[in-house]
PDB file of C-alpha atoms in Angstrom:
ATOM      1  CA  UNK P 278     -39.026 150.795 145.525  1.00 54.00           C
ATOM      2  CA  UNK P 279     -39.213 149.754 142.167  1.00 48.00           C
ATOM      3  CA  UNK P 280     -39.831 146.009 142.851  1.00 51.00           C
ATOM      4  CA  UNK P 281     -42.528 147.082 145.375  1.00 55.00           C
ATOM      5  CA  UNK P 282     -44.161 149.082 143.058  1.00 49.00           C
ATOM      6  CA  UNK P 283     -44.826 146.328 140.403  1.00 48.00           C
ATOM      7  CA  UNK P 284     -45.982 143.984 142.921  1.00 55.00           C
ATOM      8  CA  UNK P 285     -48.397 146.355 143.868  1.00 51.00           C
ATOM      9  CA  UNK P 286     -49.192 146.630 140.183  1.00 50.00           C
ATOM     10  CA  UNK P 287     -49.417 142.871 140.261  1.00 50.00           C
ATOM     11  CA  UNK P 288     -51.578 142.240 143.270  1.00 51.00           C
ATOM     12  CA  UNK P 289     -53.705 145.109 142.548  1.00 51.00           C
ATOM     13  CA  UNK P 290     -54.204 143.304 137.925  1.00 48.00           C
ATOM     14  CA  UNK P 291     -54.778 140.126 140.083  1.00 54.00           C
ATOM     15  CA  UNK P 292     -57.807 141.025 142.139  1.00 51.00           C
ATOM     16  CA  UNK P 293     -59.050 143.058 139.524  1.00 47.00           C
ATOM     17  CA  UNK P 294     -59.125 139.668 137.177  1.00 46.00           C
ATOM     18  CA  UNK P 295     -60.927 138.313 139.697  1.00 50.00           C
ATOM     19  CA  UNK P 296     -63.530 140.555 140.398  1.00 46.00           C
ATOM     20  CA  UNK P 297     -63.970 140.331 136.659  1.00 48.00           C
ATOM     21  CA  UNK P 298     -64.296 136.433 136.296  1.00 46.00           C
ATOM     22  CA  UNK P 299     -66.820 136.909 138.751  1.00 46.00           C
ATOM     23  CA  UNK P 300     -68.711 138.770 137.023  1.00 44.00           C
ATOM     24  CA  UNK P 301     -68.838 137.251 133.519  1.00 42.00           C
ATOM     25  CA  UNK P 302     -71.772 134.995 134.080  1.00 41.00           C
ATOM     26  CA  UNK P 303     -73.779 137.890 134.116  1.00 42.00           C
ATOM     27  CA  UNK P 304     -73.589 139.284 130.444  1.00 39.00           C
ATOM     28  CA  UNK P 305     -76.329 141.921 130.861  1.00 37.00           C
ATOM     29  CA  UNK P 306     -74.855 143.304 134.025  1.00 41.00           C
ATOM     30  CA  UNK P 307     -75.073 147.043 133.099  1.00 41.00           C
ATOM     31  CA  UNK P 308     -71.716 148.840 133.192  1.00 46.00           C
ATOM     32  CA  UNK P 309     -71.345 152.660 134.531  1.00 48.00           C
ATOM     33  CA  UNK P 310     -69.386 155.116 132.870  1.00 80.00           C
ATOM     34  CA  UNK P 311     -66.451 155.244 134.778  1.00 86.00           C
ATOM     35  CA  UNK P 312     -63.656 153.162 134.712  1.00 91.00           C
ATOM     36  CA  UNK P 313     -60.806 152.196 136.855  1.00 94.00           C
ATOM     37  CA  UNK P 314     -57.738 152.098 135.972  1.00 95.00           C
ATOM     38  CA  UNK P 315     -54.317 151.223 137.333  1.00 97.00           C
ATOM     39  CA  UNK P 316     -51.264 152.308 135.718  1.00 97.00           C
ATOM     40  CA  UNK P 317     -47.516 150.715 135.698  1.00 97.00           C
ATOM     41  CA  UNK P 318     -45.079 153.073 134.605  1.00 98.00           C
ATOM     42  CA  UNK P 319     -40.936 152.361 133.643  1.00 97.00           C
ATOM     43  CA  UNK P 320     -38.863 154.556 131.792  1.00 97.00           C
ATOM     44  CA  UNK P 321     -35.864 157.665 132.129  1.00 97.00           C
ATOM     45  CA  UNK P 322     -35.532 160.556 133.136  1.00 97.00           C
ATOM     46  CA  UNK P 323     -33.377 163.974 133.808  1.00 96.00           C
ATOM     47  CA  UNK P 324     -33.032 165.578 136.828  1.00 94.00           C
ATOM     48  CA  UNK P 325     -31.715 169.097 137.134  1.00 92.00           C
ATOM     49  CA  UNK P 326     -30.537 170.497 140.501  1.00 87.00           C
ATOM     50  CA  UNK P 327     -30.180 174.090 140.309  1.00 84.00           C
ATOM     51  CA  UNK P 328     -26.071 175.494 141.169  1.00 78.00           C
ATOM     52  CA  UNK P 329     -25.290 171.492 141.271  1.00 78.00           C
ATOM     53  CA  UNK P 330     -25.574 168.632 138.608  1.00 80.00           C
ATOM     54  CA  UNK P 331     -27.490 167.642 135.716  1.00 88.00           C
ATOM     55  CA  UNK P 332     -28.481 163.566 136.120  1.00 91.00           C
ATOM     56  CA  UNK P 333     -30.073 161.094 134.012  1.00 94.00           C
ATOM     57  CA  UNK P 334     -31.490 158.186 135.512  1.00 95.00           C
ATOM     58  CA  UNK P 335     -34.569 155.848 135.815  1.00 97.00           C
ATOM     59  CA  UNK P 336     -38.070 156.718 136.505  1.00 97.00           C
ATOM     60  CA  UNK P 337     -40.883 154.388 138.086  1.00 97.00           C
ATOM     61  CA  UNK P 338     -44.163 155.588 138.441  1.00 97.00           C
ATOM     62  CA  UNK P 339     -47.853 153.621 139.488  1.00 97.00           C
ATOM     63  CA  UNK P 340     -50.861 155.744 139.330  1.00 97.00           C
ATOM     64  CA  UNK P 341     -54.678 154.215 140.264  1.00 97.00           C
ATOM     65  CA  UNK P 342     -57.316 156.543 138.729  1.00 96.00           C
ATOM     66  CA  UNK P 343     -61.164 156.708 137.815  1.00 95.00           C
ATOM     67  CA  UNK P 344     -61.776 157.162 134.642  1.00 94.00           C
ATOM     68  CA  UNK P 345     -64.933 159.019 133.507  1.00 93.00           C
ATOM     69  CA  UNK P 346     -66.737 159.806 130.239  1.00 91.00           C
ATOM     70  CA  UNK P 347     -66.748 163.051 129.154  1.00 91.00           C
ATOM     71  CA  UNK P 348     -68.623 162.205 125.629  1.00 90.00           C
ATOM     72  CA  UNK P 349     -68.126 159.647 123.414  1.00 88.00           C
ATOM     73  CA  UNK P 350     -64.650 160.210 122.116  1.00 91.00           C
ATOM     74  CA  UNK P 351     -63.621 162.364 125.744  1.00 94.00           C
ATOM     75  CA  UNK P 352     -62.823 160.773 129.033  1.00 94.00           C
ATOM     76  CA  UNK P 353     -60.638 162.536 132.175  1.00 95.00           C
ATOM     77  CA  UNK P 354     -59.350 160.458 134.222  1.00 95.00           C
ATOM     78  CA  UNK P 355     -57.788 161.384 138.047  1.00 96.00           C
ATOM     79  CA  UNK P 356     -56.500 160.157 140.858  1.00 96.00           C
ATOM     80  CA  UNK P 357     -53.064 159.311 143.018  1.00 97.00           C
ATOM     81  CA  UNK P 358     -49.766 158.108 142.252  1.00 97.00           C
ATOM     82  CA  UNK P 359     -46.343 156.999 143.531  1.00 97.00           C
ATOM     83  CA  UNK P 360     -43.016 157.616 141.952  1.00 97.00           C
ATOM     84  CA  UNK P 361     -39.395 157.373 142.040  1.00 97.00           C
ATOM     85  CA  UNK P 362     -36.034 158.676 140.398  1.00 97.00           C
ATOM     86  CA  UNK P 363     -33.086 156.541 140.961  1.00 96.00           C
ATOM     87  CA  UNK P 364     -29.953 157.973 139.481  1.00 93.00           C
ATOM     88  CA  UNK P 365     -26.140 158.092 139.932  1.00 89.00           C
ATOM     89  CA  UNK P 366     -23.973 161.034 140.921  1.00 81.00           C
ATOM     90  CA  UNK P 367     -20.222 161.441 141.451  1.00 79.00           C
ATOM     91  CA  UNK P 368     -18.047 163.055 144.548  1.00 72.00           C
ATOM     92  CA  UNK P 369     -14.664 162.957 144.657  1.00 74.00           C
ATOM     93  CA  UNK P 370     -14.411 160.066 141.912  1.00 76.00           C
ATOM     94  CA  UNK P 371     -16.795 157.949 143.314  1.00 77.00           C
ATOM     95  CA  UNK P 372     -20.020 156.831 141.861  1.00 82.00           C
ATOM     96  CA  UNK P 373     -23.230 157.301 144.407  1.00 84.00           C
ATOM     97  CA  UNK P 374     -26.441 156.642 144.439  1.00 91.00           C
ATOM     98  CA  UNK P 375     -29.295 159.439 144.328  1.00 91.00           C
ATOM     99  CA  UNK P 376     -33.241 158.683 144.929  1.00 94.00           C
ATOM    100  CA  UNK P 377     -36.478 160.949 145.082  1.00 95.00           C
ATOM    101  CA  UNK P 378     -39.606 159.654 146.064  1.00 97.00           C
ATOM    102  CA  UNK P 379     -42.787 161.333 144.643  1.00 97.00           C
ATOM    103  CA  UNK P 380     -46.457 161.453 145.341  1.00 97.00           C
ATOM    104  CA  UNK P 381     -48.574 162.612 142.653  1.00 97.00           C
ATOM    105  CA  UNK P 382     -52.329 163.809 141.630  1.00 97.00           C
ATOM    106  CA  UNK P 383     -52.589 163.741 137.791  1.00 97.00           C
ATOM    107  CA  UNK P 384     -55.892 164.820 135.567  1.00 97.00           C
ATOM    108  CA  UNK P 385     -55.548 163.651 131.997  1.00 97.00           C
ATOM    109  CA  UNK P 386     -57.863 164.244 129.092  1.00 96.00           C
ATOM    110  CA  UNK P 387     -57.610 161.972 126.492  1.00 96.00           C
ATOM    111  CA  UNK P 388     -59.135 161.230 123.077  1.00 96.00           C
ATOM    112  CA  UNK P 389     -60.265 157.808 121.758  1.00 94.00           C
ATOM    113  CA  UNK P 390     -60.507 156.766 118.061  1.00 92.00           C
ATOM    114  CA  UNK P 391     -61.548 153.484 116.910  1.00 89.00           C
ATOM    115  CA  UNK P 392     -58.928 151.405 115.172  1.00 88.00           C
ATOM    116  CA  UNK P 393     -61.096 148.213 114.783  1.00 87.00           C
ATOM    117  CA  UNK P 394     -63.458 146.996 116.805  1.00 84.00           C
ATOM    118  CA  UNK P 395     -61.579 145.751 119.557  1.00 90.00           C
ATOM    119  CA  UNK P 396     -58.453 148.477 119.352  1.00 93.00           C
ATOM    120  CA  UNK P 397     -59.013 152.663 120.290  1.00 94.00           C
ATOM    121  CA  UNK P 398     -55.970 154.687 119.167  1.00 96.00           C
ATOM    122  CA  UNK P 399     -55.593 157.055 122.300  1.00 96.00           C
ATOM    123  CA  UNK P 400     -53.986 160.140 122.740  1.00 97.00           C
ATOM    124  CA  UNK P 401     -53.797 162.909 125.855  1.00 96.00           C
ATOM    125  CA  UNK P 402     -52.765 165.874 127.984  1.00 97.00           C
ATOM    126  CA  UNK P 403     -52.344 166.010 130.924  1.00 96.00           C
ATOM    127  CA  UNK P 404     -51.558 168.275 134.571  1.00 97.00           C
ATOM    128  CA  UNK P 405     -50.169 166.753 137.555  1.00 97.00           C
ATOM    129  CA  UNK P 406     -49.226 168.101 141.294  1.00 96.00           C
ATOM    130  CA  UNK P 407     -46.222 166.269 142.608  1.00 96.00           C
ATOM    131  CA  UNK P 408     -44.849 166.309 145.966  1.00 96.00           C
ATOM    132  CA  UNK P 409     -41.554 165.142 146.616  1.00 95.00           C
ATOM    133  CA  UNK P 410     -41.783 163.156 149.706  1.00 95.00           C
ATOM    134  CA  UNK P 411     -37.929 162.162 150.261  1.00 93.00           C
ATOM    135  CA  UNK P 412     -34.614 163.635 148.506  1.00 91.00           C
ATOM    136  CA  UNK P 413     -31.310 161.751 149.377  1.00 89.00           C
ATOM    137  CA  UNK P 414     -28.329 163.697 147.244  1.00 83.00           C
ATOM    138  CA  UNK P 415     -24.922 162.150 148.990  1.00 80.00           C
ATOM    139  CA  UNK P 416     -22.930 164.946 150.603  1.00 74.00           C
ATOM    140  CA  UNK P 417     -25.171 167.627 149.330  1.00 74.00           C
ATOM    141  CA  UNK P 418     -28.869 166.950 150.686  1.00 77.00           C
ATOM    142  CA  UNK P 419     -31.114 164.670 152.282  1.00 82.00           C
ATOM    143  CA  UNK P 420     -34.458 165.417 153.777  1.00 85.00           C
ATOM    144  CA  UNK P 421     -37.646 164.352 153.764  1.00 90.00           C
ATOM    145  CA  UNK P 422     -41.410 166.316 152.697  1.00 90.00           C
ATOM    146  CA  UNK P 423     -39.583 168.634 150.747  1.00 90.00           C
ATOM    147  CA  UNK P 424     -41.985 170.314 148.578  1.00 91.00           C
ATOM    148  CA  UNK P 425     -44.794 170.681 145.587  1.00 93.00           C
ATOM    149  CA  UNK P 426     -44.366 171.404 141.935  1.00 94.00           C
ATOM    150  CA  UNK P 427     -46.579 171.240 138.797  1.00 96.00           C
ATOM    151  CA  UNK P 428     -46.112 169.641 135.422  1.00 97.00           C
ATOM    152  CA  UNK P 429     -47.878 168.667 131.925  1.00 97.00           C
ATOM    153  CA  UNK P 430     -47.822 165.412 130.309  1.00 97.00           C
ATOM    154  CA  UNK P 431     -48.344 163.643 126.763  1.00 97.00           C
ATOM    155  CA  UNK P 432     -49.799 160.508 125.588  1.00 96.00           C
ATOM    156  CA  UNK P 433     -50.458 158.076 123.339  1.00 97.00           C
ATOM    157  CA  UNK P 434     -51.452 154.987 122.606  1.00 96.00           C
ATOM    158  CA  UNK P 435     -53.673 151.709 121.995  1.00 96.00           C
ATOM    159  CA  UNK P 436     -56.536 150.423 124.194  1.00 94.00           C
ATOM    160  CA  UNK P 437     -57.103 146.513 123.600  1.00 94.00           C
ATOM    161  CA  UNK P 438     -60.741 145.661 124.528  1.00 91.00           C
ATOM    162  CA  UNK P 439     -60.292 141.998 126.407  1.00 91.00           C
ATOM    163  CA  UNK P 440     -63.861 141.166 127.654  1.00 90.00           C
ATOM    164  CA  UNK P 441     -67.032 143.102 128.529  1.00 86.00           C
ATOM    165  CA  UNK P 442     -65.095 144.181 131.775  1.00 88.00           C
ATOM    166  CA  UNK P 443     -61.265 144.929 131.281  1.00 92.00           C
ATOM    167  CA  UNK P 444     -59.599 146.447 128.369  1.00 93.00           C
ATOM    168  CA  UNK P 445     -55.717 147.072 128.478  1.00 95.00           C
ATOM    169  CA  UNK P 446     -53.493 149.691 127.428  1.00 95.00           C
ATOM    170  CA  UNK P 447     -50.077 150.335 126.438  1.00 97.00           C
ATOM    171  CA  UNK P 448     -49.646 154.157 125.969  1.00 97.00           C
ATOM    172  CA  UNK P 449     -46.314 156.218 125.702  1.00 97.00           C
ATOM    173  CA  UNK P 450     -45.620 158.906 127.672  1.00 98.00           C
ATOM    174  CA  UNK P 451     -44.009 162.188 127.892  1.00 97.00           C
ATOM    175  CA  UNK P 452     -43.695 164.487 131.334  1.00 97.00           C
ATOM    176  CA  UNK P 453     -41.978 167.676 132.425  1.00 96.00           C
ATOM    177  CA  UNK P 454     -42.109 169.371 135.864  1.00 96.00           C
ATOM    178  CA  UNK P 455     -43.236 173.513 135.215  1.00 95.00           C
ATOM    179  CA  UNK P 456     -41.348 174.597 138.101  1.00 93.00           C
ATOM    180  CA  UNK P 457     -38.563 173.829 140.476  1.00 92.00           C
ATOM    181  CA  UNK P 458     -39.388 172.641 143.985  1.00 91.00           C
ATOM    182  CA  UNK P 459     -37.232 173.609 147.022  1.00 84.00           C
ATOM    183  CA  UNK P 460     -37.095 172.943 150.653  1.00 77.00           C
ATOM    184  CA  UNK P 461     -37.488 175.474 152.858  1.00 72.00           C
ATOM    185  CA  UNK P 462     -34.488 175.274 154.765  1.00 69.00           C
ATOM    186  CA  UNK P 463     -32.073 174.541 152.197  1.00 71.00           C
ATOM    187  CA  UNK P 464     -30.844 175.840 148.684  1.00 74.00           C
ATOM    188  CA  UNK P 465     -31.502 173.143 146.527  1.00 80.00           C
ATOM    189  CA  UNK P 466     -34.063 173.616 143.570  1.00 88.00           C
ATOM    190  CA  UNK P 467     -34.577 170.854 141.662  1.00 91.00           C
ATOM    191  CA  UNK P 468     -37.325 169.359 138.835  1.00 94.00           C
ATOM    192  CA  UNK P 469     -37.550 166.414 136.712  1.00 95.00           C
ATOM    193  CA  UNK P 470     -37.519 167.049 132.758  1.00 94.00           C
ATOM    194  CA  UNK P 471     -37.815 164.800 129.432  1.00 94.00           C
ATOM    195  CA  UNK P 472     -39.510 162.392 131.280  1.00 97.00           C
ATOM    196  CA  UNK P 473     -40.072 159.141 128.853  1.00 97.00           C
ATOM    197  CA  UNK P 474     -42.472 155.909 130.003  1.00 98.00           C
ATOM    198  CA  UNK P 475     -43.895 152.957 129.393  1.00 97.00           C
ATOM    199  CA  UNK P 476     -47.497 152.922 130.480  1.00 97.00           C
ATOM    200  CA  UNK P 477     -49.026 149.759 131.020  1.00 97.00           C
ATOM    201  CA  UNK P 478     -53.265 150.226 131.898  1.00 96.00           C
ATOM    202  CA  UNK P 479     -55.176 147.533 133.293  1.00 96.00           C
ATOM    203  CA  UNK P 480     -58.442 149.292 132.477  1.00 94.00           C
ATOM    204  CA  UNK P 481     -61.839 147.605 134.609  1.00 93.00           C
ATOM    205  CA  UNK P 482     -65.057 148.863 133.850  1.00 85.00           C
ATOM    206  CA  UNK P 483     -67.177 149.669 136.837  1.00 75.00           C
TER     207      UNK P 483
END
């Protein structure tokens, strides 16, 4: 999953570098004020099943979202993601592997302060829905559309301008889940905390 989602990441920077060359040879071409964007997230995790385990392990997450302008400093930006927790429990002295598959709507705010003239600092909160599309914990539980939860994110980071129609990003970010999300024929709760990423935004102006 996580090789799959950063060659999506990949094809999706590559046709958006495209577009853009395209477009170069016509400086005055007016731009909108919403963006899109296309996030590639990497980083760890924690995730805590209720009356079971505690387990750290990697987190993966691509989001693509429009970006609009709130006012000068403000934009929100929203849209749909994918994500996955791979981590490692152990039964009966042997190591096995555990995996949750996500689907996510996040809305961010975020505030934009200018460095120099080609660098923002950027900094933001945000909400997200997430539903957890497949849970496989060996010997315990495995199932698939298992359930929605809520949870809040942090940001922040700089915003590179590259030409009149891409800028890039590199933000760090925090996430934790608000509530536990359970199947309804089974008792296991679980939620993701002390989420930690990467962000890497490939930011095309529309």
């Amino acid at each position: 999953m996580i090789k799959s989602i950063f060659t999506i990441a990949f094809l999706m920077f590559s046709t958006l570098v495209s577009a853009q060359d395209n477009k170069l040879n016509n400086e005055n071409n007016q731009k909108g004020k919403t963006d899109y964007v296309l996030k590639a997230k990497l980083g760890f995790s924690t995730l805590e099943i209720e009356n079971f385990n505690t387990i750290n392990g990697s987190f993966s997450e691509v989001d693509f979202v429009f970006s609009s302008k709130l006012s000068r400093k403000f934009k929100i930006d929203y849209g749909f993601g994918f994500a996955e927790f791979n981590g490692n429990t152990i039964d009966n002295n042997v190591l096995l592997p555990l995996k949750n598959t996500y689907y996510r709507i996040p809305v961010n705010v975020l505030y934009s302060s200018d460095f120099s003239s080609n660098t923002s600092i950027v900094t933001g909160i945000g909400l997200y829905g997430s539903y957890l599309a497949k849970s496989d914990i060996p010997f315990h539980f495995s199932g698939n559309n298992i359930g929605v939860n809520f949870g809040i994110s942090f940001q922040t980071g700089l915003k590179i301008k590259v030409n009149e129609s891409m800028d890039f990003g590199i933000m760090l970010e925090g996430q934790t889940d608000f509530n536990k999300v359970k199947h309804k024929d089974f008792d296991i709760k679980q939620k993701l905390k002390n989420t930690s990423l990467v962000s890497l935004n490939f930011v095309y102006k529309i």
